[in-house]
Structure formats: C-alpha cells, structure tokens
Short mmCIF file of C-alpha atoms and ligand atoms in Angstrom, two decimals:
data_model
loop_
_atom_site.label_atom_id
_atom_site.label_comp_id
_atom_site.label_asym_id
_atom_site.label_seq_id
_atom_site.Cartn_x
_atom_site.Cartn_y
_atom_site.Cartn_z
CA UNK A 1 121.59 56.80 147.14
CA UNK A 2 121.23 55.43 150.74
CA UNK A 3 118.91 57.59 152.86
CA UNK A 4 120.74 58.22 156.04
CA UNK A 5 118.82 60.08 158.96
CA UNK A 6 120.14 60.97 162.42
CA UNK A 7 118.60 62.24 165.45
CA UNK A 8 121.15 64.63 167.30
CA UNK A 9 119.87 65.14 170.99
CA UNK A 10 121.85 67.41 173.40
CA UNK A 11 122.19 65.16 176.78
CA UNK A 12 119.69 67.47 179.08
CA UNK A 13 119.05 64.73 181.43
CA UNK A 14 116.18 63.43 179.90
CA UNK A 15 114.50 62.48 176.30
CA UNK A 16 111.88 65.23 175.36
CA UNK A 17 108.61 64.18 173.66
CA UNK A 18 109.48 66.59 171.02
CA UNK A 19 112.86 65.00 170.27
CA UNK A 20 111.05 61.41 170.48
CA UNK A 21 109.05 62.60 167.66
CA UNK A 22 112.09 63.67 165.74
CA UNK A 23 113.63 60.46 166.30
CA UNK A 24 110.43 58.73 165.19
CA UNK A 25 110.16 60.66 161.97
CA UNK A 26 113.82 60.23 161.23
CA UNK A 27 113.92 56.42 162.18
CA UNK A 28 110.72 55.75 160.16
CA UNK A 29 112.18 57.82 157.17
CA UNK A 30 115.21 55.68 157.15
CA UNK A 31 113.11 52.26 157.62
CA UNK A 32 110.99 53.26 154.61
CA UNK A 33 113.66 53.58 152.35
CA UNK A 34 115.98 50.84 153.77
CA UNK A 35 118.31 53.32 155.08
CA UNK A 36 119.98 54.20 158.05
CA UNK A 37 119.15 55.95 161.16
CA UNK A 38 121.89 57.36 163.28
CA UNK A 39 122.38 58.49 166.78
CA UNK A 40 124.64 61.35 167.61
CA UNK A 41 125.16 62.82 170.85
CA UNK A 42 125.55 66.78 171.05
CA UNK A 43 127.74 66.90 173.82
CA UNK A 44 129.86 69.69 173.01
CA UNK A 45 128.73 71.79 176.36
CA UNK A 46 130.95 69.85 179.01
CA UNK A 47 129.28 71.66 181.70
CA UNK A 48 126.13 69.89 181.32
CA UNK A 49 127.50 66.59 180.37
CA UNK A 50 127.02 63.50 182.32
CA UNK A 51 127.21 59.74 181.25
CA UNK A 52 123.50 59.51 183.00
CA UNK A 53 122.30 62.12 180.65
CA UNK A 54 123.48 60.54 177.59
CA UNK A 55 122.16 57.04 179.20
CA UNK A 56 118.64 58.61 179.47
CA UNK A 57 118.56 59.30 176.00
CA UNK A 58 119.44 56.24 174.70
CA UNK A 59 117.33 54.59 177.19
CA UNK A 60 114.18 56.52 175.86
CA UNK A 61 114.92 55.52 172.22
CA UNK A 62 115.25 52.05 173.23
CA UNK A 63 112.28 52.03 175.13
CA UNK A 64 110.41 53.46 172.09
CA UNK A 65 112.05 50.90 169.85
CA UNK A 66 113.71 53.16 167.61
CA UNK A 67 116.99 51.42 167.36
CA UNK A 68 119.85 53.19 165.89
CA UNK A 69 122.27 51.71 163.31
CA UNK A 70 126.00 51.27 164.28
CA UNK A 71 127.36 53.16 167.52
CA UNK A 72 126.10 56.27 169.05
CA UNK A 73 128.62 58.85 168.30
CA UNK A 74 129.79 61.90 170.46
CA UNK A 75 130.20 65.23 168.77
CA UNK A 76 132.67 66.16 171.17
CA UNK A 77 135.02 63.39 170.24
CA UNK A 78 135.19 64.75 167.03
CA UNK A 79 136.18 68.22 167.90
CA UNK A 80 139.59 67.64 166.34
CA UNK A 81 138.33 66.80 163.06
CA UNK A 82 135.77 69.81 163.00
CA UNK A 83 138.78 72.50 163.88
CA UNK A 84 140.73 70.43 161.01
CA UNK A 85 137.49 71.59 158.61
CA UNK A 86 137.96 75.19 159.98
CA UNK A 87 141.48 75.16 158.99
CA UNK A 88 140.81 73.66 155.45
CA UNK A 89 138.34 76.74 154.99
CA UNK A 90 141.17 79.09 156.18
CA UNK A 91 143.40 77.52 153.71
CA UNK A 92 141.10 77.79 151.03
CA UNK A 93 140.25 81.39 151.89
CA UNK A 94 136.94 80.48 152.88
CA UNK A 95 137.35 81.60 156.25
CA UNK A 96 139.76 83.91 158.10
CA UNK A 97 141.12 84.65 161.56
CA UNK A 98 139.86 87.56 163.29
CA UNK A 99 141.64 89.27 166.25
CA UNK A 100 139.29 91.66 167.64
CA UNK A 101 139.16 92.41 171.10
CA UNK A 102 135.90 91.96 173.52
CA UNK A 103 136.09 95.67 173.65
CA UNK A 104 136.20 96.18 169.83
CA UNK A 105 133.46 93.50 169.31
CA UNK A 106 131.18 95.23 172.10
CA UNK A 107 131.76 98.67 170.38
CA UNK A 108 130.60 97.04 167.10
CA UNK A 109 127.57 95.94 168.55
CA UNK A 110 126.68 99.48 169.81
CA UNK A 111 127.47 100.83 166.48
CA UNK A 112 125.20 98.11 164.79
CA UNK A 113 122.28 99.17 167.22
CA UNK A 114 122.60 102.66 166.75
CA UNK A 115 122.72 102.36 162.75
CA UNK A 116 120.32 99.50 162.87
CA UNK A 117 122.76 97.46 160.65
CA UNK A 118 121.59 93.79 160.65
CA UNK A 119 124.74 92.04 161.43
CA UNK A 120 127.21 93.25 164.51
CA UNK A 121 130.78 92.30 163.08
CA UNK A 122 131.85 94.63 160.79
CA UNK A 123 134.10 92.01 159.01
CA UNK A 124 137.19 94.25 159.49
CA UNK A 125 139.58 90.84 159.61
CA UNK A 126 137.88 89.64 156.44
CA UNK A 127 140.36 90.81 154.19
CA UNK A 128 143.40 92.04 156.17
CA UNK A 129 146.81 90.51 155.68
CA UNK A 130 148.27 88.03 158.49
CA UNK A 131 151.12 90.03 159.10
CA UNK A 132 148.84 92.64 160.59
CA UNK A 133 147.72 90.24 163.08
CA UNK A 134 148.90 91.62 166.74
CA UNK A 135 151.20 90.03 168.79
CA UNK A 136 150.06 87.46 171.58
CA UNK A 137 146.37 87.62 170.40
CA UNK A 138 144.92 84.42 169.72
CA UNK A 139 142.32 84.88 167.00
CA UNK A 140 139.02 83.16 166.33
CA UNK A 141 138.26 81.64 162.86
CA UNK A 142 135.09 83.29 161.10
CA UNK A 143 133.68 82.15 158.01
CA UNK A 144 133.59 84.62 154.79
CA UNK A 145 129.72 84.50 154.40
CA UNK A 146 128.60 85.73 151.23
CA UNK A 147 127.84 89.25 151.17
CA UNK A 148 125.25 89.32 148.12
CA UNK A 149 122.33 87.38 147.03
CA UNK A 150 120.30 85.03 149.16
CA UNK A 151 120.91 81.68 150.61
CA UNK A 152 118.05 79.49 149.93
CA UNK A 153 117.01 76.36 152.03
CA UNK A 154 114.55 74.17 150.04
CA UNK A 155 112.69 72.65 152.94
CA UNK A 156 110.63 69.47 152.69
CA UNK A 157 107.76 70.98 155.02
CA UNK A 158 108.39 74.93 154.94
CA UNK A 159 108.91 75.01 151.17
CA UNK A 160 111.33 77.33 149.85
CA UNK A 161 112.91 79.61 152.32
CA UNK A 162 115.37 82.59 151.66
CA UNK A 163 117.61 84.59 153.66
CA UNK A 164 119.05 87.73 152.28
CA UNK A 165 122.85 87.19 152.70
CA UNK A 166 123.37 90.69 154.33
CA UNK A 167 121.68 89.30 157.37
CA UNK A 168 124.28 86.60 157.81
CA UNK A 169 127.26 87.64 159.71
CA UNK A 170 130.96 86.15 159.18
CA UNK A 171 130.04 83.84 162.15
CA UNK A 172 132.40 81.70 164.34
CA UNK A 173 133.63 78.58 163.01
CA UNK A 174 136.56 78.33 165.83
CA UNK A 175 137.14 79.97 169.25
CA UNK A 176 140.06 81.59 170.28
CA UNK A 177 140.75 78.45 172.51
CA UNK A 178 140.58 76.18 169.49
CA UNK A 179 136.93 74.79 170.39
CA UNK A 180 134.79 74.44 167.25
CA UNK A 181 131.37 76.17 167.53
CA UNK A 182 128.27 74.22 167.32
CA UNK A 183 127.46 75.45 163.68
CA UNK A 184 130.69 74.06 162.61
CA UNK A 185 130.35 70.79 164.47
CA UNK A 186 126.90 69.75 163.14
CA UNK A 187 127.95 70.39 159.45
CA UNK A 188 131.02 68.37 159.63
CA UNK A 189 129.48 65.81 161.59
CA UNK A 190 126.40 65.28 159.16
CA UNK A 191 128.66 65.40 156.33
CA UNK A 192 130.90 63.07 157.60
CA UNK A 193 128.39 60.43 158.43
CA UNK A 194 126.80 60.72 155.07
CA UNK A 195 123.50 61.97 156.61
CA UNK A 196 121.21 62.80 153.61
CA UNK A 197 118.03 63.91 155.50
CA UNK A 198 117.68 66.09 158.52
CA UNK A 199 114.56 66.25 160.14
CA UNK A 200 114.41 68.32 163.47
CA UNK A 201 112.31 71.03 165.06
CA UNK A 202 111.56 74.26 163.18
CA UNK A 203 113.47 76.21 165.96
CA UNK A 204 116.62 75.08 163.71
CA UNK A 205 115.45 76.57 160.62
CA UNK A 206 117.40 80.07 161.23
CA UNK A 207 120.72 77.93 162.00
CA UNK A 208 120.16 75.88 158.52
CA UNK A 209 121.03 79.07 156.72
CA UNK A 210 124.33 79.26 158.41
CA UNK A 211 124.82 75.75 158.04
CA UNK A 212 124.39 75.84 154.48
CA UNK A 213 127.16 78.42 154.05
CA UNK A 214 129.74 76.11 155.55
CA UNK A 215 128.42 73.11 153.39
CA UNK A 216 128.60 75.86 150.29
CA UNK A 217 132.11 76.72 151.32
CA UNK A 218 133.11 72.99 151.44
CA UNK A 219 131.33 72.33 148.33
CA UNK A 220 129.59 69.42 150.19
CA UNK A 221 126.13 67.88 149.51
CA UNK A 222 123.14 69.61 151.10
CA UNK A 223 121.10 67.32 152.91
CA UNK A 224 117.30 67.46 152.40
CA UNK A 225 116.01 69.63 155.33
CA UNK A 226 112.86 68.85 156.90
CA UNK A 227 111.99 71.75 159.84
CA UNK A 228 108.95 70.45 161.50
CA UNK A 229 106.70 72.77 163.69
CA UNK A 230 106.97 72.28 167.13
CA UNK A 231 104.83 70.84 169.61
CA UNK A 232 102.29 72.86 171.51
CA UNK A 233 100.21 72.42 174.71
CA UNK A 234 96.68 71.64 174.50
CA UNK A 235 96.08 75.57 175.10
CA UNK A 236 98.17 76.42 172.21
CA UNK A 237 101.24 77.60 174.32
CA UNK A 238 104.45 76.31 173.82
CA UNK A 239 104.57 72.77 175.33
CA UNK A 240 106.05 73.17 178.82
CA UNK A 241 105.78 71.59 182.37
CA UNK A 242 102.89 73.08 183.36
CA UNK A 243 100.81 71.03 180.57
CA UNK A 244 102.14 67.74 181.88
CA UNK A 245 104.95 65.06 181.50
CA UNK A 246 107.57 66.23 178.92
CA UNK A 247 109.83 63.15 179.12
CA UNK A 248 109.48 59.77 177.31
CA UNK A 249 110.56 58.09 180.71
CA UNK A 250 107.62 59.87 182.30
CA UNK A 251 105.11 58.14 180.09
CA UNK A 252 106.80 54.84 180.69
CA UNK A 253 106.31 55.21 184.51
CA UNK A 254 102.76 56.16 183.79
CA UNK A 255 102.15 52.93 182.22
CA UNK A 256 102.02 53.72 178.48
CA UNK A 257 102.95 51.09 175.80
CA UNK A 258 105.88 52.09 173.53
CA UNK A 259 103.69 51.26 170.55
CA UNK A 260 100.98 53.64 171.76
CA UNK A 261 103.41 56.44 172.02
CA UNK A 262 104.63 55.86 168.80
CA UNK A 263 101.27 56.12 167.18
CA UNK A 264 100.36 59.09 169.09
CA UNK A 265 103.73 60.82 168.34
CA UNK A 266 103.42 59.83 164.55
CA UNK A 267 99.82 61.69 164.37
CA UNK A 268 101.42 64.55 166.12
CA UNK A 269 102.30 66.31 163.24
CA UNK A 270 101.75 63.46 160.13
CA UNK A 271 98.70 62.29 158.78
CA UNK A 272 97.44 59.69 156.50
CA UNK A 273 93.85 60.83 155.68
CA UNK A 274 91.57 60.40 158.82
CA UNK A 275 93.48 57.34 159.86
CA UNK A 276 94.16 57.49 163.63
CA UNK A 277 95.16 54.19 164.62
CA UNK A 278 98.42 53.22 162.50
CA UNK A 279 100.71 50.38 163.62
CA UNK A 280 104.31 50.83 163.37
CA UNK A 281 104.34 48.35 160.44
CA UNK A 282 101.95 50.35 158.77
CA UNK A 283 103.67 53.62 159.30
CA UNK A 284 106.89 52.18 157.98
CA UNK A 285 105.03 51.55 154.58
CA UNK A 286 103.29 54.91 154.43
CA UNK A 287 105.71 57.62 156.05
CA UNK A 288 106.59 60.33 153.86
CA UNK A 289 107.85 63.83 154.32
CA UNK A 290 104.80 65.47 152.24
CA UNK A 291 102.28 64.63 154.84
CA UNK A 292 104.07 66.10 157.64
CA UNK A 293 101.59 69.03 158.93
CA UNK A 294 102.84 72.79 158.30
CA UNK A 295 101.17 74.21 161.53
CA UNK A 296 102.19 73.13 165.17
CA UNK A 297 100.19 70.13 166.61
CA UNK A 298 98.91 70.25 169.90
CA UNK A 299 99.25 67.88 172.63
CA UNK A 300 96.14 65.88 173.56
CA UNK A 301 96.71 63.59 176.52
CA UNK A 302 93.35 62.02 175.96
CA UNK A 303 93.83 61.14 172.78
CA UNK A 304 97.12 59.46 173.90
CA UNK A 305 95.25 57.59 176.55
CA UNK A 306 92.75 56.36 174.24
CA UNK A 307 95.22 54.84 172.09
CA UNK A 308 97.14 53.31 174.93
CA UNK A 309 93.72 51.71 175.99
CA UNK A 310 93.89 50.24 172.28
CA UNK A 311 97.11 49.07 172.44
CA UNK A 312 96.51 47.47 175.72
CA UNK A 313 93.78 45.46 174.69
CA UNK A 314 95.79 44.19 171.43
CA UNK A 315 98.82 43.34 173.79
CA UNK A 316 99.66 39.79 174.57
CA UNK A 317 98.81 38.75 178.03
CA UNK A 318 101.88 37.48 178.69
CA UNK A 319 103.99 40.42 177.99
CA UNK A 320 101.37 42.39 179.79
CA UNK A 321 102.22 40.05 182.92
CA UNK A 322 105.77 40.69 182.64
CA UNK A 323 105.23 44.40 182.36
CA UNK A 324 102.79 44.89 185.08
CA UNK A 325 105.01 42.55 187.59
CA UNK A 326 107.46 45.30 188.90
CA UNK A 327 104.53 47.89 188.68
CA UNK A 328 102.33 45.57 190.99
CA UNK A 329 105.55 45.90 193.85
CA UNK A 330 104.90 49.36 194.06
CA UNK A 331 101.42 48.51 194.99
CA UNK A 332 102.74 46.34 197.50
CA UNK A 333 101.71 42.98 195.68
CA UNK A 334 104.39 40.39 195.10
CA UNK A 335 103.92 38.59 192.20
CA UNK A 336 104.27 35.03 192.64
CA UNK A 337 103.44 31.84 190.21
CA UNK A 338 100.19 31.88 192.04
CA UNK A 339 99.48 35.18 191.24
CA UNK A 340 100.80 34.85 187.84
CA UNK A 341 98.48 32.26 187.06
CA UNK A 342 95.57 34.42 188.15
CA UNK A 343 96.57 37.17 186.71
CA UNK A 344 96.78 35.39 183.08
CA UNK A 345 93.40 34.16 183.77
CA UNK A 346 91.96 37.77 184.59
CA UNK A 347 93.90 39.78 182.30
CA UNK A 348 91.58 39.83 179.39
CA UNK A 349 88.90 41.57 182.03
CA UNK A 350 91.58 43.81 183.02
CA UNK A 351 92.97 44.99 180.05
CA UNK A 352 89.50 45.72 178.70
CA UNK A 353 89.19 48.38 181.44
CA UNK A 354 92.60 49.62 181.39
CA UNK A 355 93.94 52.77 180.00
CA UNK A 356 97.54 52.24 181.33
CA UNK A 357 99.55 49.32 182.52
CA UNK A 358 99.31 51.15 185.92
CA UNK A 359 95.46 50.85 185.70
CA UNK A 360 95.71 47.13 185.34
CA UNK A 361 98.47 46.67 188.06
CA UNK A 362 96.19 48.75 190.47
CA UNK A 363 92.91 46.77 189.56
CA UNK A 364 94.61 43.53 189.55
CA UNK A 365 96.65 43.93 192.50
CA UNK A 366 94.20 41.89 194.56
CA UNK A 367 95.17 38.69 192.69
CA UNK A 368 98.38 39.00 194.03
CA UNK A 369 97.74 40.57 197.40
CA UNK A 370 97.40 38.30 200.59
CA UNK A 371 94.73 38.65 203.11
CA UNK A 372 94.29 40.45 205.59
CA UNK A 373 93.50 43.30 203.61
CA UNK A 374 93.88 47.06 204.35
CA UNK A 375 90.24 47.99 203.07
CA UNK A 376 89.49 51.39 201.15
CA UNK A 377 87.04 53.55 203.00
CA UNK A 378 84.65 52.68 200.74
CA UNK A 379 85.03 49.28 200.50
CA UNK A 380 85.13 49.07 204.42
CA UNK A 381 81.22 50.53 204.17
CA UNK A 382 80.34 47.49 202.05
CA UNK A 383 81.37 44.73 204.39
CA UNK A 384 78.01 43.60 205.13
CA UNK A 385 78.63 40.65 207.68
CA UNK A 386 75.57 38.85 207.28
CA UNK A 387 75.73 38.82 203.42
CA UNK A 388 79.32 37.55 203.49
CA UNK A 389 78.52 34.82 206.03
CA UNK A 390 75.62 33.73 204.08
CA UNK A 391 77.74 33.51 200.95
CA UNK A 392 80.40 31.59 202.90
CA UNK A 393 78.10 28.96 203.76
CA UNK A 394 76.75 28.56 200.14
CA UNK A 395 80.39 28.50 198.70
CA UNK A 396 81.16 25.58 201.18
CA UNK A 397 78.48 23.71 199.52
CA UNK A 398 80.04 24.17 195.91
CA UNK A 399 82.60 21.97 194.91
CA UNK A 400 84.24 24.24 192.26
CA UNK A 401 83.67 27.92 191.48
CA UNK A 402 82.75 29.01 188.34
CA UNK A 403 81.59 32.51 187.21
CA UNK A 404 78.36 31.20 186.52
CA UNK A 405 77.45 29.35 189.72
CA UNK A 406 79.11 32.24 191.73
CA UNK A 407 76.75 34.77 189.85
CA UNK A 408 73.66 32.13 190.72
CA UNK A 409 74.82 31.77 194.31
CA UNK A 410 75.03 35.51 194.73
CA UNK A 411 71.31 35.90 193.34
CA UNK A 412 70.28 33.40 195.68
CA UNK A 413 71.68 35.08 198.72
CA UNK A 414 70.25 38.46 197.12
CA UNK A 415 66.76 37.02 197.00
CA UNK A 416 67.09 35.49 200.59
CA UNK A 417 68.51 38.48 202.35
CA UNK A 418 68.39 41.77 200.05
CA UNK A 419 64.82 41.60 198.14
CA UNK A 420 66.54 40.32 195.15
CA UNK A 421 69.20 43.22 194.84
CA UNK A 422 72.31 41.69 193.46
CA UNK A 423 74.03 44.60 193.97
CA UNK A 424 73.73 44.32 197.85
CA UNK A 425 75.36 41.09 197.40
CA UNK A 426 78.11 41.64 194.91
CA UNK A 427 79.55 45.04 196.53
CA UNK A 428 80.10 43.21 199.78
CA UNK A 429 81.90 40.27 197.87
CA UNK A 430 84.06 42.68 195.90
CA UNK A 431 85.23 44.60 198.91
CA UNK A 432 85.79 40.99 200.70
CA UNK A 433 87.90 39.61 197.71
CA UNK A 434 89.73 42.53 196.64
CA UNK A 435 89.71 45.33 199.45
CA UNK A 436 88.36 47.84 197.11
CA UNK A 437 85.19 48.93 195.54
CA UNK A 438 86.51 48.86 191.60
CA UNK A 439 87.28 45.45 189.78
CA UNK A 440 86.40 43.59 186.70
CA UNK A 441 83.29 41.05 187.39
CA UNK A 442 83.75 39.89 190.46
CA UNK A 443 82.19 36.26 189.49
CA UNK A 444 84.93 35.99 187.05
CA UNK A 445 87.44 37.14 190.14
CA UNK A 446 85.81 34.71 192.40
CA UNK A 447 86.04 31.82 189.99
CA UNK A 448 89.88 32.76 189.29
CA UNK A 449 90.70 33.06 193.06
CA UNK A 450 89.14 29.46 193.49
CA UNK A 451 87.19 28.21 196.27
CA UNK A 452 89.93 28.05 199.15
CA UNK A 453 91.04 31.53 198.46
CA UNK A 454 87.57 32.96 198.54
CA UNK A 455 86.62 31.31 201.71
CA UNK A 456 89.91 32.28 203.01
CA UNK A 457 89.48 35.99 202.15
CA UNK A 458 85.86 35.90 203.53
CA UNK A 459 86.86 34.59 206.88
CA UNK A 460 89.45 37.43 207.35
CA UNK A 461 86.37 39.84 207.10
N1 LIG B 501 121.15 69.18 169.61
C1 LIG B 501 120.10 69.72 168.66
C2 LIG B 501 118.62 69.81 169.67
O1 LIG B 501 118.68 68.94 170.49
C3 LIG B 501 119.66 68.99 167.65
C4 LIG B 501 120.46 69.62 166.17
C5 LIG B 501 120.30 69.11 164.92
O2 LIG B 501 119.30 68.18 164.69
O3 LIG B 501 120.65 69.64 164.17
O4 LIG B 501 117.88 70.44 169.63
#
C-alpha cells in the first residue's frame, strides 16, 4: 500500500502555524514511507475565496520546503463529483430526499430542545415515499445515519473513540441548491485521491464520526485517522493573535529559517526522547504517529528563537548573504559587490551573534552603508574626536589593516590617551565605523572594511 497523506487548508488569507504543523507531520509521514503528500484547497466557501489567499497557502508550504506531489486540487472544482456520490447514496437507499420547510425544521429544533433529544431532525422523510413529495419544493439529500450501536474511530493519537449513533443525526449531504456540504466533499475527495492517512487538528474529531458514516455507506476504505491536539499559547490559552505571530509568512518576515521552523514545529507535538535539535533528514527517518503527544503543546517563542540561532550558525554564508540582501534594503543599505565581499568576510561573526536573519541584516548593515552616517543617539555620544583623530593618524602609518594590528593600535592609543582603557578607544571606533554601538568585533570589522574605507569613515565624524 502506498501511503498517501494530504493537507487540506481553507484559503483564509494566510497559512496558520497550526496548519503548517499538520502539513509538516503529513509530509514527514509520506516521506518516511515513500508515499505521497497532496495539497487540496478547501475552497467551497466562495464568499471567502480569492486567488491571493490560495497563493498564500502555497507560498507558505513552499517556504517551509513542504512540496506537494502533483497539482494542488480545488475542492470546489470537484463539486459535481460530490453531488454524484450523494445521488449514488440515494440510489442505494442509503440517503434520501428531505422536503422539510425551514419552519418545520425550526419547530423540530424547538421540540428537541424542550425534550432534551440529542438530535434535532426527527428523520421524518427517511422512510417516506417519493410520491409524497410536495410540489415545487427543492429537497436536500440526507444520509441515513445508523440508528443503533456506535460509530468507532480508531485514532492513532486519541486511541479508540466511540460515539453512540443516536447522537448522529441524518445530516445533509447535498443542499437544496444542489451544492455538496463540507462533510460530503471531504470524504469524497479523500477517497478519490487515495488518501490513506488523515492527520489534522483534533477540532475535526467530531466530524470524523460523520465522515465515517459516509465512508461506511459507500463501502470505502477507512483512512487511518490521526487527530493531533491543538497548539496553545505560552499561557495555556488557545493560541491567538495576542500571543504573537500566527502566520508562517510572519516568521519568514521576522527572519526565521525554514529549517528552524520545521524543527520547531516538529517538536511542538512530537518527540524523540529528549532530542531538541532534529534535522529534517533525521526527522524523515524517525517520524511516526506513535510519538505524537496526546496533550496540547504550548508555543514557546524563546525556544523557536534559540533553534533559529542554531540553524543560522549552521547555514552556508552565501545562502545567508542572499537571504539578508533584500532585508538590508529595508534598513536602507544597498548590497553592491563591495558590500557582498565584506559581508561574506564578516558573516561568521555576524551569524554567531544572531537569532534571526533580521539581526544579521541590522548588525551587518554598516558593511553596506555609505558614510556619512546618521548616528544613533548612543553612538553620537561615543564619538570622542581626540581619540578618533589619534586613531586616524596611526592608521595612516599602516600599509594594511588586520584584526591584530588594529587591536594593537587601539591599545596604543588607549595607553597614550585613556589610561590604557581599551573600551574608551574601541567604542568611538565602533561608533565611527558603524554608526551604532552594537557590532561584532570592531577590530575584525575595521580589517574587513580596509584602510581606505576606515579612514574615510573617520574623516566623516
Ligand atoms: N479545511 C480544514 C481546515 O482547514 C481541514 C479539514 C481536514 O483536514 O479534513 O481546518
């Protein structure tokens, strides 16, 4: 059997990190078993549909490196097939036309409320003959849900979960305008695309019972259900906007690396002993459904940041340069060839200190910026003119700058002017060369900028 998993997001306008985690688990499971990972856009709600929203989902998956097999499919496009299945169920007497008016339904709801009945609809058309159908009323199609016994879901995370069938109503498959309901569409699409494993949030567990009723009625294979607990905020409440970024694109914009995000999302609900750092290759080898946690995981922003710092340190410097180039533009720095060369030389020091790509761009911007600088307030205060002109004179004497000779020279100026206090020389130099008070080693930075550029920047002070 080929394992087939899928992610079936609704186009809400962005990719939620919960969806991203479900996608990751589904992708990993497919990879682990040499199977397929499919993308289906659940776009039947046309009032919310937009192409941009679909692109946002695709972009989120692409950024995360979770490439789907084949073309993305649209649920809406298959609506005629869904209706056909509803018709098949009617033909097999497993579904029926219901001609109830809205008033009748409202009355049933009230009666059910008053009597404490578990289902609203009293199944009044379940066994009525088509000849009794009122004129000119367009019917809905309802499933004949089993009246006795239980419906059982064997869930890979939740275990065996049962629902008494008297709690399942004869729910609607096809609306009176002929459009299929979500419940029907999901089942038909999953069946038709050969999905063997459904991994999704446990907010869908309740739907699974109804979906299984349709599957059983059609005599289709039941997929392996894996309902994973939702993600909570750090305070234990349902993750929401007030906790921080919810969209995958926001993490991209904040300068997170996709591999860090994958590692983080993997650990958010799945474990392999105490391992925290798990590469994607390793995850593909290890991933299983058994180790998915049974309780809700809490989002931990610090942990994500520290994983990102780890992956940034591991990342290839040329790749980092490519990634920070567009970010630099936002900081007003244009990365030309000279800047590229400097940034590559300084990248090890920059990435060692960074938690995000934005940190690298911000701290490294001075390599690309051209003087005169707009100094930060703190940097302005550090611009000790005497020290800086002494430094300039010393630097003139050197043929070339190295990290060591800049440091020696700063020590000399410190001895001559600042009672040996190196910081009193290094800080003005940092302010003059970077315009700020934060940077990697200023001796290294000076060496990378080179004699001419350093003198130029000192002169602008
Ligand atoms: N469209 C549903 C969602 O975005 C997923 C349904 C499913 O996975 O079966 O939550």
